[in-house]
XYZ file of C-alpha atoms in Angstrom:
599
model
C 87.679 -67.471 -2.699
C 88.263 -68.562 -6.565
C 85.916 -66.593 -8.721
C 84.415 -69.351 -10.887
C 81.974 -69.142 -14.235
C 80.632 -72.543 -15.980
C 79.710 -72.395 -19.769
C 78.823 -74.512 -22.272
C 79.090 -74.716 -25.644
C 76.448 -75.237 -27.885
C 75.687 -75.216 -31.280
C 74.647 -77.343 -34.776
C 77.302 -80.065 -35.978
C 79.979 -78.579 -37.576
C 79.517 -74.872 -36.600
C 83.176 -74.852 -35.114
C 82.214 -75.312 -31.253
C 85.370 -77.940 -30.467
C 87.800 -75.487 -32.574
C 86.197 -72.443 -30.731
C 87.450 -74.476 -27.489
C 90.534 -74.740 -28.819
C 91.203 -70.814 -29.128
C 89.815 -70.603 -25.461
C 92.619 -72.779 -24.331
C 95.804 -71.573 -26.497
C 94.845 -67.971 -25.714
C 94.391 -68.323 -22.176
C 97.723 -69.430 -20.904
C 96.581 -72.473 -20.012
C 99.298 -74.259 -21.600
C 103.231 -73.969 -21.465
C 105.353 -72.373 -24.317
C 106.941 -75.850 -24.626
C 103.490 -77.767 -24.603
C 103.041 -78.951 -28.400
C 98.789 -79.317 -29.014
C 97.239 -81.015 -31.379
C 94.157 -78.863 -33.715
C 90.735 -79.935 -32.043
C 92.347 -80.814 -29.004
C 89.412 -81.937 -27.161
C 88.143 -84.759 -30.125
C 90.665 -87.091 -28.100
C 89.457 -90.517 -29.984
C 89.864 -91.751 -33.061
C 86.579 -91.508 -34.771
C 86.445 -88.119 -33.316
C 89.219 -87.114 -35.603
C 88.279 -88.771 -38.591
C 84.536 -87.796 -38.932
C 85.463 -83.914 -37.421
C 82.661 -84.763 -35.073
C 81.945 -84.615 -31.038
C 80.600 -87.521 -29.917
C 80.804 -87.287 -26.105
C 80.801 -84.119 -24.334
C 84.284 -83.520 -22.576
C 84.967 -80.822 -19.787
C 88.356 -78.661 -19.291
C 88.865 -75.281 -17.388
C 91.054 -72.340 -17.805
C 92.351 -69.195 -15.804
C 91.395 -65.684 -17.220
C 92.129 -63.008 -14.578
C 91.967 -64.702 -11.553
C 88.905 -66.102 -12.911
C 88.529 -70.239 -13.557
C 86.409 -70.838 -16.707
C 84.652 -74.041 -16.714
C 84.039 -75.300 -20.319
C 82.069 -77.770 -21.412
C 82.192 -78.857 -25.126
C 79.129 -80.545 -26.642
C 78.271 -82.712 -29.386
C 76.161 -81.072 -32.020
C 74.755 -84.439 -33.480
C 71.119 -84.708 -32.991
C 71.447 -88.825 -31.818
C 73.878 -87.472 -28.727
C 70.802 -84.763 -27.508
C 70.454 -86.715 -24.654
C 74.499 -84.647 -23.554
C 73.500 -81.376 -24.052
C 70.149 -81.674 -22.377
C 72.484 -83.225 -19.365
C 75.539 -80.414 -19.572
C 72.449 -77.616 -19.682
C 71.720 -78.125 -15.457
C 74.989 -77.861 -14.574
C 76.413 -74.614 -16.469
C 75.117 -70.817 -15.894
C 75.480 -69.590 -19.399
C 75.759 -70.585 -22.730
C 77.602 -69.629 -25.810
C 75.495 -70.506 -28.904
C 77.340 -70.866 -31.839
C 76.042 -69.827 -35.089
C 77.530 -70.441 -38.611
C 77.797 -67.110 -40.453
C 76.653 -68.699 -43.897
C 74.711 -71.381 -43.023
C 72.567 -69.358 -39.935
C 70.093 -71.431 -37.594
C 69.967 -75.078 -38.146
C 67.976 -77.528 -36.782
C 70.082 -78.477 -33.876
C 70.255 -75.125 -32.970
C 66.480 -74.679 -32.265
C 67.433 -78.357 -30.295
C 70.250 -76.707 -28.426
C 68.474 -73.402 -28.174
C 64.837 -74.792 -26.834
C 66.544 -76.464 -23.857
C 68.552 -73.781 -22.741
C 66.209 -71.098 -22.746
C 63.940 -73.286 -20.543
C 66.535 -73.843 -18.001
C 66.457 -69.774 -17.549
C 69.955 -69.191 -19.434
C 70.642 -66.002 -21.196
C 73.022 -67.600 -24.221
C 75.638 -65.394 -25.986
C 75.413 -65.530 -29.677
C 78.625 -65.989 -31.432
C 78.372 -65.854 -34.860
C 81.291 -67.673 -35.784
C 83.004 -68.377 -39.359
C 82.693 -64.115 -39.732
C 85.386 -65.266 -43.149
C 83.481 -66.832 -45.146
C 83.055 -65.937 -48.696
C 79.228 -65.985 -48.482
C 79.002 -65.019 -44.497
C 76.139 -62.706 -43.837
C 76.713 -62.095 -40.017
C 73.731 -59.984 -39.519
C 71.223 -62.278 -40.917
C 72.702 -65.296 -38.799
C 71.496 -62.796 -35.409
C 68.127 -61.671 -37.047
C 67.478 -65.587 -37.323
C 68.747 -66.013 -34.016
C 66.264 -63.258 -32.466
C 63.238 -64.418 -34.346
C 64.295 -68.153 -33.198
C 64.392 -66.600 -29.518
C 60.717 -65.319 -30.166
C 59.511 -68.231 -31.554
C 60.748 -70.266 -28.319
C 58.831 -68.137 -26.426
C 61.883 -66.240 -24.437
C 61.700 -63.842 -22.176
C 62.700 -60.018 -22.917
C 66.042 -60.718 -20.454
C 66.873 -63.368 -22.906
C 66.020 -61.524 -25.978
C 68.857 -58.460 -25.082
C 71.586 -61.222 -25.889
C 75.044 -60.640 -26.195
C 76.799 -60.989 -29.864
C 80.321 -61.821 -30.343
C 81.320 -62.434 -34.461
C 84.200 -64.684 -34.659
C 86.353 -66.604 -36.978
C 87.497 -69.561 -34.564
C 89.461 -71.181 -37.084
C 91.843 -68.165 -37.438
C 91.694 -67.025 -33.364
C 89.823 -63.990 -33.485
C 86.619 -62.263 -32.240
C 85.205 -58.934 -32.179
C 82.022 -56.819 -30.940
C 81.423 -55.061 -33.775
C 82.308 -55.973 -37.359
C 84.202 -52.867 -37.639
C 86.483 -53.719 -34.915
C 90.166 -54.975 -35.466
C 90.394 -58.580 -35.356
C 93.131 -59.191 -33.156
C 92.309 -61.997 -30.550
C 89.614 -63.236 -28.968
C 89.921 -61.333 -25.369
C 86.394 -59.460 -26.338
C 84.890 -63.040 -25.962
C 86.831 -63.643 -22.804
C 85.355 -60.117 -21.196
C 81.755 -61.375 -22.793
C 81.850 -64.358 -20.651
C 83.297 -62.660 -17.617
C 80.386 -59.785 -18.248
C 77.595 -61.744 -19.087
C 77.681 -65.152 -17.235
C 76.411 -65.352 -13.611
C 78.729 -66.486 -11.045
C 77.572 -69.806 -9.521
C 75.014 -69.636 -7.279
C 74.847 -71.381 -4.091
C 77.325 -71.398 -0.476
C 79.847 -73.415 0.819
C 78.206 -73.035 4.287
C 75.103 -75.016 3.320
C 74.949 -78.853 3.319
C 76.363 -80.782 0.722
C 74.656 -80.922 -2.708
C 76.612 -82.742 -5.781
C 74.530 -83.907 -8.802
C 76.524 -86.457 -11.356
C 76.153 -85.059 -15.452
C 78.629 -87.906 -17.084
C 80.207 -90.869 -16.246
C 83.800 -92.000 -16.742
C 85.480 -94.886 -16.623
C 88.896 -96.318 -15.403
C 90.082 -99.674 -14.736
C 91.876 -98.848 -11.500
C 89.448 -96.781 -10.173
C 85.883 -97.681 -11.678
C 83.458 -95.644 -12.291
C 83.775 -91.624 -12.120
C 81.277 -89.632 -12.109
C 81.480 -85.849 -13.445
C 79.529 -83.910 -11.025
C 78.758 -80.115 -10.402
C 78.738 -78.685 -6.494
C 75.927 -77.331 -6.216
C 76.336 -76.284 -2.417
C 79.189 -77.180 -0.035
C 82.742 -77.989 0.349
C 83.590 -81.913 -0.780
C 86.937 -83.076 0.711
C 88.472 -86.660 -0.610
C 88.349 -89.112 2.261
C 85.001 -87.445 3.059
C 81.798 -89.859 4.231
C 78.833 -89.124 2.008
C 75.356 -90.418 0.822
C 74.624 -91.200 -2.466
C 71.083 -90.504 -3.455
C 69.860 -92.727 -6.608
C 67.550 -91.322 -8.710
C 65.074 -94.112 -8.250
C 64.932 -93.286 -4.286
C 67.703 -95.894 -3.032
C 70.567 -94.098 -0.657
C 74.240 -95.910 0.158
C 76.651 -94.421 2.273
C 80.326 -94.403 1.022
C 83.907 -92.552 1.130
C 84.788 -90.337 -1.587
C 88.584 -92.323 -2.319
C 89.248 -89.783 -5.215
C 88.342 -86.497 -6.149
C 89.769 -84.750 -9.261
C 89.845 -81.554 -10.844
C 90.163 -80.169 -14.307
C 92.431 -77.592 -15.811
C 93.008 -77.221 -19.394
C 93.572 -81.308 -20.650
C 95.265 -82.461 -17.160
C 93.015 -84.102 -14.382
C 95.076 -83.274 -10.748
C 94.003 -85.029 -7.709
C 92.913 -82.528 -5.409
C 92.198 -82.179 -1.513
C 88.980 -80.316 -1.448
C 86.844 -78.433 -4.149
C 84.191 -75.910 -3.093
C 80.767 -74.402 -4.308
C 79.718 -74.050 -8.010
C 82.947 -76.155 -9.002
C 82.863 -79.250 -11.450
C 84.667 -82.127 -10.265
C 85.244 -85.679 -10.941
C 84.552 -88.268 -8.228
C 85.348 -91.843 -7.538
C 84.219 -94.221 -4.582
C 80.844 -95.539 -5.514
C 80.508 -98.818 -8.119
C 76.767 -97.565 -8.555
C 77.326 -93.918 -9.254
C 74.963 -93.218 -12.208
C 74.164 -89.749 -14.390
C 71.364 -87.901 -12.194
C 72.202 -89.212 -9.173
C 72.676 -86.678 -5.980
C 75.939 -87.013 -3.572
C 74.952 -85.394 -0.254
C 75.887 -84.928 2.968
C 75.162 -87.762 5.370
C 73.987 -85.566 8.618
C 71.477 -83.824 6.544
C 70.500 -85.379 3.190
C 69.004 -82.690 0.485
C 68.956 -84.993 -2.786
C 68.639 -82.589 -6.096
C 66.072 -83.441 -8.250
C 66.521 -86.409 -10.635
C 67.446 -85.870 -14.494
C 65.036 -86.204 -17.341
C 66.857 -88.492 -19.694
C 65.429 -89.574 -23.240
C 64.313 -92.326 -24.505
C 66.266 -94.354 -27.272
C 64.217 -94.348 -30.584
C 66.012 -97.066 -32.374
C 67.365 -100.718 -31.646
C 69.800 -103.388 -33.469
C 70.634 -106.320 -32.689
C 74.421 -107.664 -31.505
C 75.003 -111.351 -32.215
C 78.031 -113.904 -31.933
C 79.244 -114.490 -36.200
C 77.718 -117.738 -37.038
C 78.647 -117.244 -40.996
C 81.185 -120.146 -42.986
C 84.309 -117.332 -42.031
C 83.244 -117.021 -38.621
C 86.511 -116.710 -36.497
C 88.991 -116.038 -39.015
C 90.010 -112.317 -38.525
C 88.287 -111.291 -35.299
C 90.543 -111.611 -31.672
C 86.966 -111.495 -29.576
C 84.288 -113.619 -30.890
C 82.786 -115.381 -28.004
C 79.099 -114.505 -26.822
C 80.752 -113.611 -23.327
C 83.368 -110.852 -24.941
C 80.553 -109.202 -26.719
C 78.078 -109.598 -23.851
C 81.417 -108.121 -21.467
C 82.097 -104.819 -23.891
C 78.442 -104.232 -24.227
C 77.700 -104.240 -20.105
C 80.991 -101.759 -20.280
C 79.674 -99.487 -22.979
C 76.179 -99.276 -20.892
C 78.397 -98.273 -17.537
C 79.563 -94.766 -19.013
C 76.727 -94.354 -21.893
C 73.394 -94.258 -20.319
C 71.779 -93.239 -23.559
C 71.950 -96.668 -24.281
C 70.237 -99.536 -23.412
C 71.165 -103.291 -23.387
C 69.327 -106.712 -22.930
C 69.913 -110.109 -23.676
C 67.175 -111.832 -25.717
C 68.533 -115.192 -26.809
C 71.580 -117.408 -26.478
C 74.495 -115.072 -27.893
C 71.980 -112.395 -29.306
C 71.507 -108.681 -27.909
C 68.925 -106.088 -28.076
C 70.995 -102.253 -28.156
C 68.531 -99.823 -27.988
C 70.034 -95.620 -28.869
C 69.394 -92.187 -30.116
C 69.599 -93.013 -34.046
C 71.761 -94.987 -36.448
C 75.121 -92.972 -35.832
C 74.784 -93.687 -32.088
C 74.796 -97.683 -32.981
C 77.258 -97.675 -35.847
C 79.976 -95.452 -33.369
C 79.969 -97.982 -31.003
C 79.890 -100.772 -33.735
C 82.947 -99.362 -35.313
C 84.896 -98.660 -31.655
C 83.935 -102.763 -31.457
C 85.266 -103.447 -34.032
C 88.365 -101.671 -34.159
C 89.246 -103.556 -30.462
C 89.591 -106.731 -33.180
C 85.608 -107.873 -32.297
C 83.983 -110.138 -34.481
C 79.909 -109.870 -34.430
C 76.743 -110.049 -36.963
C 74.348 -106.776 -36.789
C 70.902 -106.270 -37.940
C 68.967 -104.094 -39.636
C 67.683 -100.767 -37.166
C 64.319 -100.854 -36.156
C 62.779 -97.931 -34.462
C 61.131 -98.417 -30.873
C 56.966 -98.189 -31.508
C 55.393 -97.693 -28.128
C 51.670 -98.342 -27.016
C 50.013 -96.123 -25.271
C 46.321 -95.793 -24.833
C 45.487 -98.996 -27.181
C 46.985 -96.509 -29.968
C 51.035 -97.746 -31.106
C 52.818 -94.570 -31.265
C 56.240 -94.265 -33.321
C 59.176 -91.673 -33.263
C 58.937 -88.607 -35.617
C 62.112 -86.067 -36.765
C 62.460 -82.622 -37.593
C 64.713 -83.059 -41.195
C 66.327 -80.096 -42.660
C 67.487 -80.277 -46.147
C 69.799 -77.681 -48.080
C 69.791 -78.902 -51.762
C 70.555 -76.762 -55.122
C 67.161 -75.982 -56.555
C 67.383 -78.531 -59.523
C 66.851 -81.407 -57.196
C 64.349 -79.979 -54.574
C 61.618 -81.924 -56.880
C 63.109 -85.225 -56.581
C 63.805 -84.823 -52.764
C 60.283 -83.663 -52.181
C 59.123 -87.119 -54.696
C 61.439 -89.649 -52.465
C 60.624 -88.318 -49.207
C 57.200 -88.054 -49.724
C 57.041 -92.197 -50.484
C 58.583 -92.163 -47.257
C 55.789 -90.541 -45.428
C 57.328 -86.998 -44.956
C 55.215 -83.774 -44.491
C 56.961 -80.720 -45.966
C 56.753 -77.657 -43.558
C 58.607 -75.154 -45.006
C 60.379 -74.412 -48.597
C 62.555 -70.998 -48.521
C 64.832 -70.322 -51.177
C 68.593 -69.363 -49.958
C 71.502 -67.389 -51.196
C 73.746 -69.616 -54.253
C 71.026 -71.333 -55.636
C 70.018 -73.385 -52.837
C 67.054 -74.155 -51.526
C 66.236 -74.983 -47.692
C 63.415 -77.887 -46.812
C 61.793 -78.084 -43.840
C 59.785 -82.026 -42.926
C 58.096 -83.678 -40.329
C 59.156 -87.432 -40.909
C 58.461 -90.903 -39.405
C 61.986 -91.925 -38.199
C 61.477 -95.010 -40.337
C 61.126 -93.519 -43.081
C 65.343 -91.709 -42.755
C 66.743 -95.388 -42.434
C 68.205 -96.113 -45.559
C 67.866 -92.489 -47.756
C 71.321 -90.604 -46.677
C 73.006 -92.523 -49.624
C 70.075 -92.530 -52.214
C 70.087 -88.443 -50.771
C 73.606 -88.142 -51.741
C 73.360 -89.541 -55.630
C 69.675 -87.492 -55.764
C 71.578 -83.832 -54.973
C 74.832 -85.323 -56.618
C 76.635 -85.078 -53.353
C 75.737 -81.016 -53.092
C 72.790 -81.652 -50.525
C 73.373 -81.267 -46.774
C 70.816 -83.382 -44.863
C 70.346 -82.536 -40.824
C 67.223 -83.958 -38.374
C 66.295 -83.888 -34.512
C 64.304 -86.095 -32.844
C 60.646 -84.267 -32.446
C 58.453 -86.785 -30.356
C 56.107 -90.227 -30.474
C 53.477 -89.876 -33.103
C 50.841 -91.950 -34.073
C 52.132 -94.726 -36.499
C 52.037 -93.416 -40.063
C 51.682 -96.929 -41.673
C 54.234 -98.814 -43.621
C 57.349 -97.298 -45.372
C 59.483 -97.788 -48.872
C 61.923 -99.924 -48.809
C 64.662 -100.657 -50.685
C 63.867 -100.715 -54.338
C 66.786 -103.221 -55.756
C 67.180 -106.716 -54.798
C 70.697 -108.242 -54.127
C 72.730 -110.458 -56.362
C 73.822 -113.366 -54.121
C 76.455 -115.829 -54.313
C 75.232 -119.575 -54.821
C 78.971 -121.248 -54.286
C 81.722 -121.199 -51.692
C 85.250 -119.554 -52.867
C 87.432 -116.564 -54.662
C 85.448 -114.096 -56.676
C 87.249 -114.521 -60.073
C 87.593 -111.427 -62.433
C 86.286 -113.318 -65.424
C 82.970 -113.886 -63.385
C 82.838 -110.454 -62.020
C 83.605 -109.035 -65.375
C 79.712 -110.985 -66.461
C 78.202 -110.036 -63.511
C 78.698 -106.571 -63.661
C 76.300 -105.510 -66.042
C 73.571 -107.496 -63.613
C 74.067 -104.395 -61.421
C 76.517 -102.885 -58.895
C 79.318 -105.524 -57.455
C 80.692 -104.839 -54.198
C 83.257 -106.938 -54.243
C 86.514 -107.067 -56.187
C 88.541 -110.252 -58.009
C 90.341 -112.686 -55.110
C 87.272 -111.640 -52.342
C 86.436 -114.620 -50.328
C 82.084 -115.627 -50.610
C 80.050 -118.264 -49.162
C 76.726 -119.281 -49.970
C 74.080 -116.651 -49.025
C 76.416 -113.649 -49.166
C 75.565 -110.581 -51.163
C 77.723 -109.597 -53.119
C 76.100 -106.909 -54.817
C 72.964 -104.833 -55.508
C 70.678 -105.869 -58.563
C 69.702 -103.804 -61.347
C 66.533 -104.944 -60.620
C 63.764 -105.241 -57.753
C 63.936 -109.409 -57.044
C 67.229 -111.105 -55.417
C 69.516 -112.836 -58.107
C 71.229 -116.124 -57.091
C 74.387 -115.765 -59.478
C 78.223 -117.734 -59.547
C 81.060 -115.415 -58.914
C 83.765 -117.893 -58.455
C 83.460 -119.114 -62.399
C 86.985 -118.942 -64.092
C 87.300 -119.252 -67.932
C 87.810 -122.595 -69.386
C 91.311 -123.405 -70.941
C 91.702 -125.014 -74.466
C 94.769 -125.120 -76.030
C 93.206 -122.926 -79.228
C 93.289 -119.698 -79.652
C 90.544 -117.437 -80.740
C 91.092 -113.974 -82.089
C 88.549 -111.626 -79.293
C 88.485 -114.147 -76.379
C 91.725 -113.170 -75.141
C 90.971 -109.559 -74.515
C 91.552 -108.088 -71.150
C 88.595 -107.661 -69.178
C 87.903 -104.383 -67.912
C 86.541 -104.036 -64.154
C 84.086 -101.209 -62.783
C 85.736 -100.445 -59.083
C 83.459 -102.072 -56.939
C 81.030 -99.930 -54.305
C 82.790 -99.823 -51.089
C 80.712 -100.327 -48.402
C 81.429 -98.658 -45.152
C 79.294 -99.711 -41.688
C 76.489 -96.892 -42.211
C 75.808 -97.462 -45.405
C 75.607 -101.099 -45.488
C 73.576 -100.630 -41.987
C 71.421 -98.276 -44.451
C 71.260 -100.707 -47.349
C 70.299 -104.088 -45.777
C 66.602 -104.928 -45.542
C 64.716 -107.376 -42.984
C 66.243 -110.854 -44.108
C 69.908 -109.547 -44.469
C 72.035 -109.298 -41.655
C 75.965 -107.553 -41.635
C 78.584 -109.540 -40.363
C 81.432 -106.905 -39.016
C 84.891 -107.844 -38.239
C 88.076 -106.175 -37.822
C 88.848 -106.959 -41.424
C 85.744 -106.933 -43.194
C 82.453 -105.735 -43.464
C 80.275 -108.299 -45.562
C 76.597 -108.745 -46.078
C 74.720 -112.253 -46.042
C 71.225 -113.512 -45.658
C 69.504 -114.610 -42.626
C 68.963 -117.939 -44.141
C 72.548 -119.361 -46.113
C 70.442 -121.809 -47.928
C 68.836 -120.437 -51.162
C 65.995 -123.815 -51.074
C 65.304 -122.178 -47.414
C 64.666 -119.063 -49.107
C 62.385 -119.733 -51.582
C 60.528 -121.665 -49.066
C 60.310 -118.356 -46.946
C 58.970 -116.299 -49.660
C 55.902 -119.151 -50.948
């Protein structure tokens, strides 16, 4: 029988968990001489790539010494949580991943606080061992007094610790050691990781972790065996989580190893698979055997904190640069994007008009900007978090927010957040000047301060939060503190207009830009909307006057990508997105309609 190990790995964004991955698979063998791979290998989409992010969590496996590694790469983003809590059940260890520099982060205590509850011993790798400012053994002290903190157990406490440099395809056990390859983390796992527990004799037991989707097939779910042998062709139950059971025929089964999915026959015990035959397979549901049904228990799964809404693009461009713009193509992607992500929700609240509930603004904007790039055409709104009631008492979401700024500008961080209801925890000074924050904060109060963040700390603060739980609503919020300047005709922004305007406050559009009535085109200097005319163009005489020919000079207008105008709108503004554009307008078009609103 195969010797098998399942591991997952954990860690804070950007600690190098997908490039660890990557070292896992080159140095294993996995791969050919002639196969040519790609750097982060297992980002496979495109906004993957471009924001050096994991969004979903993605499985492979590799051979080490007769021994098949099952990997399972995680995203480190607080808003995808809901995945790691998920990949946790089905894996027997853990490696944690721990920056060298920057130490524990707030989604390690996340990452850390679920695995030690499911009884997993993690080993530490403190990884980026090369950089200039790297203080390995202060990354594991943090790590040990995190442990304590979390309440582990003395068996978890005598952790493994691996340093690495992923980057450059090397670990070591002690920082003495010659840094050749990364075999010592290779014999770490092989040492330190239980081999899966259960027997192929017992009854069937599969439980589903993440869904899949392919037009031939349907839906796939990604499943761990628990116990028993699962053949393709094989009769089974599927046990919902809600209690319902359907009987079916497993018409595909699929294994992983390194980036290629094989069909395979049969796959055994303490394996992860990939199954197809049922159109209702869902994450947390059980596939057992049908003469003697043992469902696993169901999986916990979170709530979403925060909800937009979708709507068909009812603005005077409407239809010119979008391929889908019908109600029934959004409504269509949206049912498809709720098959395979279950951290979403979806409901229909109005003729063309849809309620997406998620983890947190990046969760909604990623799937806003995969819509859009399939040439959809739609009008968002502004996030709103979810506020439950509960006891006759309305109860709100609340984050953990971590904040690395240089000292100068820890006062005006402390200033803005505390306007936003934020209760400082913790202030620690750090190595280079910087110190570290520590807040308890209504989730309403993040929307809208990552870009005011960025221009307080002059682009030098880093910014990181986790969703803590439902508090008691803290009362109302800052907003916005600048109104909008907002065009009152219908045509092409002219420079000589612009070139006037731009003194009114910050333009964010440039010279030939098609507007319509109601759309902002910029931010005002001050706190009340502006209705102003950017389509003017100077008026020709046939004089000429010494000054009133002189070239007008333009400031570069604020480009506004789908977060931060998400970020920037306020209650009566909505974003209309299309494969083209991204523009902002007001609810109501007509500036009489307006003023009528606001008496």
């Amino acid at each position: 029988m195969q010797n098998i190990r399942n591991i997952a790995v954990i860690a804070h964004v950007d600690h190098g968990k997908t490039t660890l991955v990557d070292g896992l698979l080159r140095q294993s063998g996995t791969f050919s001489e002639h196969e040519v791979i790609d750097e982060r290998v297992m980002d496979s989409n495109d906004l993957e790539r471009e924001r050096g992010i994991t969004i979903l969590s993605k499985n492979t496996a590799i051979n080490y010494k007769n021994t098949k590694i099952n990997i399972i790469d995680t995203p480190g983003h607080a808003d995808f949580g809901g995945e790691v809590e998920r990949v946790l059940k089905m894996v027997d260890g853990v490696l944690l991943l721990v920056d060298a520099q920057e130490g524990v982060m707030p989604q390690t205590k996340f990452v850390v606080k679920k695995a030690l509850g499911f009884g997993i011993r993690p080993i530490v790798v403190v990884n980026k061992i090369d950089k200039p400012a790297a203080s390995p053994d202060k990354a594991v002290d943090e790590v040990f007094d995190l442990f304590v903190s979390m309440g582990a157990s003395d068996y978890q406490l005598d952790f493994p610790v691996v340093y690495a440099a992923a980057r450059d395809g090397y670990a070591i056990k002690n920082l003495d050691d010659e840094k050749k390859d990364l075999e010592p983390l290779f014999e770490a796992i092989l040492e330190n990781v239980p081999s899966p527990s259960g027997s192929d004799e017992s009854p069937l037991q599969v439980q589903v972790f993440t869904l899949d989707y392919d037009n031939y097939v349907g839906k796939i779910g990604i499943a761990r065996i628990f116990n028993g042998v699962i053949n393709k062709g094989q009769n089974v139950l599927l046990a919902k989580s809600n209690g319902e059971k359907e009987t079916g025929r497993i018409t595909k089964l699929i294994g992983f190893m390194g980036l290629a999915r094989t069909e395979i026959e049969s796959a055994r015990a303490g394996d992860i698979v990939a199954i197809a035959g049922f159109s209702a397979i869902d994450v947390g549901d059980s596939v057992v055997d049908l003469n003697n049904p043992m469902p696993l228990d169901p999986m916990h799964l979170e709530e979403p904190t925060m909800s937009v809404y979708f709507a068909v693009n009812n603005s005077p461009l409407a239809g010119l640069e979008g391929k889908h713009v019908t109600a029934n193509k959004i409504k269509d992607r949206l049912l498809k994007e709720m098959q395979t992500n279950i951290a979403m929700r979806m409901e229909e609240v109005g003729e063309g008009k849809f309620k997406v509930s998620g983890r947190g603004e990046l969760q909604i904007t990623i799937l806003a900007e995969n819509l859009r790039r399939e040439g959809f055409e739609f009008s968002i709104s502004r996030p709103e978090v979810i506020v439950k009631e509960e006891n006759g008492k309305r109860l709100e979401p609340f984050e953990h927010l971590v904040i690395d700024t240089p000292q100068d500008f820890s006062g005006v961080v402390i200033e803005k957040l505390g306007k936003r209801k934020a209760e400082m925890k913790a202030m620690n000074p750090m190595s280079d000047g910087y110190t570290r924050l520590e807040f308890e904060i209504p989730a309403r109060g993040l929307i809208g301060y990552r870009s005011e963040f960025l221009t307080d700390t002059k682009g030098e603060g880093i910014m990181n939060h986790s969703f803590l739980d439902f508090r008691e609503f803290s009362g109302s919020v800052i907003h916005r503190s600048n109104g909008a300047l907002i065009s009152m005709e219908n045509g092409e922004a002219t420079g000589f207009s612009l070139f006037n305007l731009q003194e009114r406050g910050t333009l964010f559009i440039a010279p030939q830009t098609k507007v319509y009535i109601g759309m902002v085109i910029g931010e005002h200097s001050r706190d009340n909307d502006l209705d102003v005319n950017p389509i003017k163009s100077k008026h020709l005489t046939n004089m000429r006057a010494s000054g009133s020919d002189d070239a007008i000079k333009l400031v570069p207008p604020l480009e506004l990508n789908l977060e931060r105008a998400l970020e920037w709108i306020e209650d009566d503004e909505i974003l209309e997105v299309t494969p083209i554009n991204i523009r902002i307008r007001k609810k109501a078009l007509d500036p009489n309609q307006r003023k009528r609103k606001t008496k």
